[in-house]
Amino acid sequence: MSPALCRLALCWAAAILSWPALAADSLVADLEQRLASAGVDSVNDYLSAHPEAAMARFNRKTASCELQAVSLAIRLARSANARAAQAHEESLRAATGRCARFVLAVVSAAEVPRVCASQAAWGAAQTARELRRRIADIEADKLLRATAQGQACQAAYLHELKTTRVTLRVASPPPAAPER
């Protein structure tokens, strides 16, 4: 087989193999179209009706910081559908740990405490570790440290770390046994 024919075959194979990935990536575009034509509640009703197929896929995209998905999730979290809004906020909390600059740039000041919080699936030790890591990330980022959104997020993490179930206190040592 000639090199040119080999390259053509490889390109054809790559196109065929990437078709499912392209179809899967259309989810966010489809949701945005639905949002433009029918509104937030329609999109959330659709996602709620397809929790495994659509909602889970969309929230994975949001949590992995696909910027278009994050932007859409922020708009969808402003819904009257409490269950859907909670699912979107949970994925935004995951995204805030990966792409805090972007998430904090597009949420309103009132939404910062909701996205700068621990995830429901974390245990106490993981929550403490993750909140401390996220606080350190904000402190290390000059831009986030200097913005009101970054400061509010850091304050929300610190408040949760000090006032929730992850507060670990050092127990006082047991009294010394009397010597004999």
Backbone as numpy.savetxt, mean C-alpha at the origin, in Angstrom:
# Nx Ny Nz CAx CAy CAz Cx Cy Cz
18.76 -22.08 -39.37 17.92 -20.91 -39.37 18.81 -19.67 -39.37
18.47 -18.70 -40.19 19.27 -17.49 -40.29 19.11 -16.64 -39.04
20.11 -15.80 -38.71 20.01 -14.95 -37.52 18.79 -14.02 -37.56
18.46 -13.50 -38.73 17.32 -12.60 -38.83 16.02 -13.36 -38.55
15.92 -14.58 -39.08 14.73 -15.39 -38.84 14.64 -15.80 -37.38
15.79 -16.08 -36.78 15.85 -16.43 -35.35 15.35 -15.27 -34.49
15.81 -14.05 -34.81 15.35 -12.87 -34.06 13.85 -12.66 -34.22
13.36 -12.86 -35.44 11.94 -12.72 -35.69 11.14 -13.73 -34.88
11.63 -14.96 -34.81 10.95 -16.00 -34.04 10.96 -15.67 -32.55
12.09 -15.16 -32.07 12.18 -14.77 -30.65 11.24 -13.61 -30.33
11.16 -12.64 -31.23 10.23 -11.52 -31.01 8.78 -12.01 -31.00
8.47 -12.91 -31.93 7.12 -13.46 -32.00 6.78 -14.22 -30.71
7.73 -15.04 -30.23 7.52 -15.81 -29.01 7.35 -14.87 -27.81
8.15 -13.82 -27.75 8.04 -12.86 -26.65 6.69 -12.16 -26.67
6.22 -11.83 -27.85 4.91 -11.17 -27.97 3.80 -12.11 -27.52
3.87 -13.36 -27.91 2.84 -14.33 -27.52 2.86 -14.57 -26.03
4.07 -14.73 -25.47 4.18 -15.00 -24.03 3.80 -13.79 -23.18
3.98 -12.59 -23.70 3.65 -11.40 -22.90 2.19 -11.00 -23.03
1.42 -11.61 -23.91 0.01 -11.25 -24.09 -0.80 -11.37 -22.81
-0.68 -12.48 -22.03 -1.44 -12.53 -20.77 -1.06 -11.42 -19.80
0.21 -11.06 -19.77 0.64 -9.97 -18.88 0.02 -8.66 -19.31
-0.06 -8.42 -20.62 -0.68 -7.19 -21.09 -2.17 -7.17 -20.77
-2.82 -8.30 -20.90 -4.24 -8.38 -20.57 -4.46 -8.14 -19.08
-3.57 -8.69 -18.25 -3.69 -8.51 -16.80 -3.48 -7.05 -16.41
-2.61 -6.36 -17.14 -2.33 -4.97 -16.83 -3.47 -4.05 -17.22
-4.43 -4.55 -17.98 -5.55 -3.71 -18.38 -6.53 -3.49 -17.23
-6.39 -4.18 -16.12 -7.31 -4.05 -14.99 -7.44 -2.60 -14.53
-6.32 -1.93 -14.30 -6.36 -0.56 -13.80 -6.98 0.36 -14.84
-6.64 0.17 -16.09 -7.23 1.00 -17.15 -8.74 0.77 -17.23
-9.16 -0.48 -17.10 -10.59 -0.78 -17.11 -11.30 -0.13 -15.92
-10.67 -0.18 -14.76 -11.27 0.44 -13.58 -11.36 1.96 -13.72
-10.34 2.55 -14.32 -10.37 4.00 -14.53 -11.47 4.39 -15.51
-11.68 3.57 -16.54 -12.77 3.83 -17.48 -14.12 3.74 -16.76
-14.26 2.72 -15.94 -15.51 2.55 -15.18 -15.71 3.74 -14.23
-14.63 4.21 -13.62 -14.71 5.37 -12.73 -15.18 6.61 -13.49
-14.62 6.83 -14.67 -14.98 8.00 -15.47 -16.44 7.96 -15.92
-16.93 6.77 -16.20 -18.29 6.68 -16.73 -19.36 6.51 -15.65
-19.02 5.83 -14.54 -20.07 5.50 -13.57 -19.79 5.95 -12.14
-18.57 6.36 -11.83 -18.27 6.87 -10.49 -17.62 5.86 -9.56
-17.18 6.38 -8.42 -16.43 5.61 -7.42 -17.23 4.42 -6.91
-18.48 4.63 -6.56 -19.26 3.54 -5.97 -19.46 2.39 -6.96
-19.59 2.70 -8.23 -19.73 1.65 -9.24 -18.46 0.79 -9.31
-17.31 1.44 -9.27 -16.04 0.70 -9.31 -15.91 -0.17 -8.07
-16.21 0.40 -6.91 -16.09 -0.38 -5.67 -17.11 -1.51 -5.61
-18.31 -1.30 -6.15 -19.29 -2.37 -6.21 -18.79 -3.51 -7.09
-18.19 -3.14 -8.22 -17.62 -4.15 -9.12 -16.49 -4.92 -8.42
-15.57 -4.20 -7.78 -14.46 -4.85 -7.11 -14.95 -5.74 -5.96
-15.95 -5.27 -5.23 -16.50 -6.06 -4.12 -17.21 -7.31 -4.61
-17.79 -7.23 -5.79 -18.49 -8.39 -6.36 -17.51 -9.43 -6.89
-16.26 -9.03 -7.10 -15.22 -9.94 -7.61 -14.00 -9.86 -6.69
-14.14 -10.29 -5.42 -13.05 -10.07 -4.46 -11.75 -10.79 -4.80
-11.84 -12.02 -5.28 -10.60 -12.76 -5.58 -10.02 -12.32 -6.91
-10.87 -12.18 -7.90 -10.39 -11.88 -9.24 -9.92 -10.44 -9.40
-10.75 -9.50 -9.04 -10.42 -8.11 -9.32 -9.86 -7.36 -8.11
-10.56 -7.43 -6.97 -10.14 -6.67 -5.79 -8.74 -7.08 -5.34
-8.49 -8.37 -5.24 -7.18 -8.84 -4.77 -6.08 -8.43 -5.74
-6.32 -8.58 -7.04 -5.32 -8.19 -8.05 -5.05 -6.70 -7.99
-6.12 -5.92 -7.91 -5.95 -4.47 -7.86 -5.18 -4.05 -6.60
-5.51 -4.63 -5.47 -4.82 -4.26 -4.23 -3.36 -4.72 -4.23
-3.05 -5.84 -4.90 -1.64 -6.24 -5.05 -0.88 -5.22 -5.88
-1.50 -4.74 -6.94 -0.87 -3.72 -7.78 -0.62 -2.44 -6.97
-1.59 -2.07 -6.16 -1.45 -0.88 -5.31 -0.32 -1.08 -4.31
-0.33 -2.21 -3.62 0.67 -2.48 -2.59 2.08 -2.55 -3.17
2.19 -2.95 -4.44 3.52 -3.03 -5.06 3.92 -1.71 -5.72
3.18 -0.66 -5.45 3.50 0.71 -5.87 3.40 0.96 -7.37
2.49 0.29 -8.04 2.21 0.67 -9.42 1.50 2.01 -9.33
2.15 3.04 -9.80 1.69 4.41 -9.54 0.26 4.67 -9.99
-0.12 4.14 -11.14 -1.49 4.33 -11.62 -2.49 3.67 -10.66
-2.14 2.49 -10.14 -3.01 1.79 -9.19 -3.08 2.54 -7.87
-1.95 3.07 -7.40 -1.94 3.83 -6.14 -2.83 5.06 -6.26
-2.69 5.77 -7.36 -3.50 6.97 -7.58 -4.99 6.63 -7.61
-5.34 5.55 -8.29 -6.74 5.13 -8.36 -7.24 4.66 -6.99
-6.42 3.93 -6.25 -6.82 3.43 -4.92 -7.12 4.58 -3.98
-6.38 5.65 -4.08 -6.63 6.81 -3.22 -8.02 7.37 -3.52
-8.37 7.47 -4.78 -9.70 7.97 -5.14 -10.79 6.99 -4.71
-10.53 5.69 -4.85 -11.53 4.69 -4.50 -11.71 4.55 -2.99
-10.68 4.90 -2.22 -10.77 4.82 -0.76 -11.68 5.90 -0.19
-12.06 6.86 -1.01 -12.96 7.95 -0.58 -14.42 7.58 -0.85
-14.74 6.33 -0.71 -16.05 5.81 -1.06 -16.95 5.65 0.16
-18.24 5.58 -0.11 -19.21 5.29 0.95 -19.23 3.80 1.27
-18.69 2.98 0.38 -18.61 1.53 0.58 -17.47 1.26 1.56
-17.81 1.09 2.84 -16.80 0.98 3.90 -15.87 -0.21 3.71
-16.40 -1.34 3.29 -15.57 -2.53 3.11 -14.53 -2.32 2.01
-14.96 -1.76 0.90 -14.03 -1.50 -0.21 -13.01 -0.44 0.19
-13.47 0.63 0.86 -12.56 1.68 1.29 -11.50 1.12 2.23
-11.90 0.23 3.12 -10.95 -0.38 4.06 -9.92 -1.22 3.31
-10.35 -1.97 2.30 -9.41 -2.78 1.51 -8.42 -1.88 0.78
-8.90 -0.77 0.23 -8.00 0.15 -0.47 -7.02 0.81 0.49
-7.50 1.19 1.66 -6.61 1.80 2.65 -5.54 0.82 3.11
-5.90 -0.45 3.23 -4.92 -1.46 3.63 -3.82 -1.59 2.58
-4.20 -1.59 1.31 -3.18 -1.68 0.26 -2.36 -0.40 0.18
-2.97 0.73 0.49 -2.22 1.99 0.52 -1.23 2.02 1.67
-1.57 1.38 2.80 -0.62 1.28 3.91 0.61 0.49 3.49
0.38 -0.58 2.73 1.51 -1.37 2.22 2.33 -0.53 1.26
1.67 0.21 0.38 2.38 1.05 -0.58 3.18 2.15 0.11
2.65 2.68 1.20 3.36 3.75 1.92 4.71 3.26 2.44
4.82 1.99 2.72 6.10 1.44 3.16 7.11 1.31 2.04
6.65 1.32 0.79 7.54 1.16 -0.37 7.75 2.45 -1.14
6.70 3.23 -1.29 6.81 4.45 -2.10 6.13 5.60 -1.36
6.62 5.89 -0.19 6.00 6.91 0.68 5.94 8.27 0.00
6.97 8.65 -0.74 6.94 9.95 -1.39 5.73 10.10 -2.29
5.47 9.09 -3.11 4.36 9.20 -4.04 3.02 9.20 -3.31
2.85 8.25 -2.41 1.57 8.16 -1.69 1.29 9.46 -0.95
2.28 9.98 -0.24 2.07 11.19 0.55 1.90 12.43 -0.34
2.38 12.37 -1.56 2.21 13.50 -2.48 0.77 13.59 -2.99
0.06 12.47 -3.02 -1.27 12.49 -3.62 -2.42 12.35 -2.62
-2.15 12.05 -1.37 -3.24 11.98 -0.38 -3.43 13.36 0.24
-4.62 13.59 0.75 -4.89 14.85 1.45 -4.33 14.77 2.87
-4.23 15.90 3.52 -3.71 15.93 4.89 -4.58 15.09 5.83
-5.88 15.08 5.60 -6.78 14.30 6.45 -6.60 12.80 6.26
-6.11 12.39 5.10 -5.92 10.96 4.81 -4.59 10.41 5.31
-3.65 11.27 5.65 -2.32 10.82 6.07 -2.39 9.84 7.24
-3.11 10.11 8.32 -3.14 9.14 9.43 -3.72 7.77 9.03
-4.59 7.75 8.04 -5.18 6.47 7.62 -4.22 5.65 6.79
-3.35 6.30 6.01 -2.40 5.53 5.20 -1.07 5.33 5.92
-0.81 6.12 6.93 0.41 5.97 7.73 0.05 5.25 9.02
-0.29 3.99 8.87 -0.69 3.17 10.00 -0.23 1.74 9.73
-0.31 0.91 10.74 0.10 -0.48 10.58 -0.94 -1.25 9.78
-0.51 -2.35 9.22 -1.40 -3.22 8.48 -2.06 -4.21 9.43
-3.28 -4.58 9.13 -4.06 -5.45 10.01 -3.42 -6.82 10.20
-2.73 -7.31 9.21 -2.17 -8.66 9.28 -0.89 -8.74 10.12
-0.32 -7.62 10.48 0.92 -7.64 11.24 0.66 -8.00 12.69
1.57 -8.78 13.26 1.53 -9.05 14.69 2.21 -7.90 15.42
2.23 -7.96 16.74 2.77 -6.86 17.54 4.25 -6.62 17.27
5.05 -7.67 17.23 6.49 -7.49 17.00 6.77 -6.95 15.60
6.09 -7.50 14.60 6.29 -7.01 13.23 5.83 -5.56 13.11
4.74 -5.22 13.76 4.25 -3.84 13.73 5.29 -2.90 14.32
5.84 -3.25 15.45 6.85 -2.40 16.08 8.07 -2.24 15.17
8.55 -3.34 14.60 9.71 -3.27 13.69 9.41 -2.41 12.47
8.27 -2.66 11.86 7.92 -1.95 10.63 7.68 -0.47 10.87
7.00 -0.12 11.96 6.78 1.29 12.25 8.10 2.00 12.51
8.99 1.37 13.24 10.32 1.97 13.48 11.09 2.13 12.17
11.01 1.13 11.29 11.70 1.21 9.99 11.14 2.36 9.18
9.82 2.50 9.16 9.20 3.56 8.36 9.51 4.94 8.94
9.55 5.05 10.25 9.93 6.32 10.88 11.37 6.66 10.49
12.26 5.68 10.54 13.66 5.91 10.16 13.78 6.29 8.69
12.97 5.68 7.83 12.99 6.03 6.40 12.60 7.48 6.19
11.59 7.93 6.90 11.16 9.33 6.77 12.24 10.26 7.29
12.84 9.92 8.44 13.91 10.75 9.00 15.11 10.82 8.06
15.37 9.76 7.31 16.51 9.72 6.39 16.24 10.42 5.06
14.99 10.68 4.76 14.61 11.29 3.49 14.42 12.80 3.69
15.34 13.60 3.15 15.29 15.05 3.36 13.97 15.65 2.87
13.48 15.18 1.74 12.25 15.74 1.19 11.05 15.43 2.07
10.92 14.16 2.48 9.79 13.80 3.34 9.88 14.50 4.70
11.07 14.56 5.23 11.27 15.21 6.52 10.86 16.68 6.49
11.01 17.31 5.32 10.75 18.75 5.20 9.29 19.08 4.87
8.50 18.09 4.47 7.12 18.38 4.07 6.16 18.14 5.23
5.04 18.84 5.17 4.01 18.66 6.20 3.45 17.24 6.14
3.30 16.68 4.94 2.78 15.32 4.80 3.75 14.32 5.44
5.03 14.48 5.19 6.02 13.58 5.77 6.06 13.67 7.28
5.97 14.89 7.79 5.97 15.09 9.24 4.71 14.50 9.87
3.57 14.66 9.19 2.32 14.11 9.71 2.35 12.59 9.69
2.95 12.03 8.67 3.06 10.57 8.58 3.96 10.04 9.70
5.08 10.69 9.88 6.00 10.28 10.95 5.30 10.38 12.31
4.56 11.44 12.51 3.83 11.62 13.78 2.78 10.53 13.96
2.11 10.15 12.88 1.10 9.09 12.96 1.75 7.75 13.32
2.88 7.46 12.69 3.59 6.22 13.02 4.06 6.23 14.48
4.62 7.34 14.91 5.11 7.46 16.28 3.97 7.34 17.28
2.84 7.98 16.99 1.68 7.89 17.87 1.21 6.44 17.99
1.13 5.75 16.86 0.69 4.34 16.91 1.70 3.49 17.67
2.97 3.75 17.45 4.01 2.98 18.13 3.92 3.16 19.65
3.60 4.36 20.10 3.59 4.64 21.54 2.25 4.35 22.21
1.15 4.31 21.47 -0.15 4.24 22.14 -0.99 3.01 21.79
-0.48 2.10 21.01 -1.30 0.94 20.64 -0.72 -0.34 21.20
-1.20 -1.42 20.68 -0.83 -2.75 21.17 0.64 -3.06 21.05
1.42 -2.26 20.32 2.83 -2.58 20.17 3.68 -1.97 21.27
3.08 -1.22 22.16 3.84 -0.61 23.24 4.37 -1.71 24.15
5.66 -1.78 24.22 6.30 -2.77 25.07 6.97 -2.04 26.22
6.63 -2.41 27.40 7.22 -1.77 28.58 8.15 -2.77 29.26
9.19 -2.23 29.81 10.13 -3.06 30.54 9.53 -3.35 31.91
9.42 -4.61 32.22 8.87 -5.00 33.52 9.92 -4.75 34.59
9.47 -4.36 35.75 10.42 -4.17 36.84 10.94 -5.54 37.28
12.19 -5.60 37.64 12.77 -6.90 38.01 12.12 -7.45 39.28
12.05 -8.75 39.36 11.45 -9.34 40.57 12.30 -8.97 41.78
11.66 -8.90 42.95 12.44 -8.55 44.14 13.49 -9.64 44.41
14.61 -9.17 44.90 15.71 -10.10 45.17 15.31 -11.02 46.33
15.70 -12.25 46.20 15.42 -13.21 47.26 16.34 -12.93 48.45
15.83 -13.08 49.66 16.68 -12.82 50.83 17.81 -13.84 50.89
18.95 -13.37 51.32 20.11 -14.27 51.43 20.00 -15.08 52.68
20.46 -16.28 52.63 20.41 -17.17 53.80 21.76 -17.34 54.42
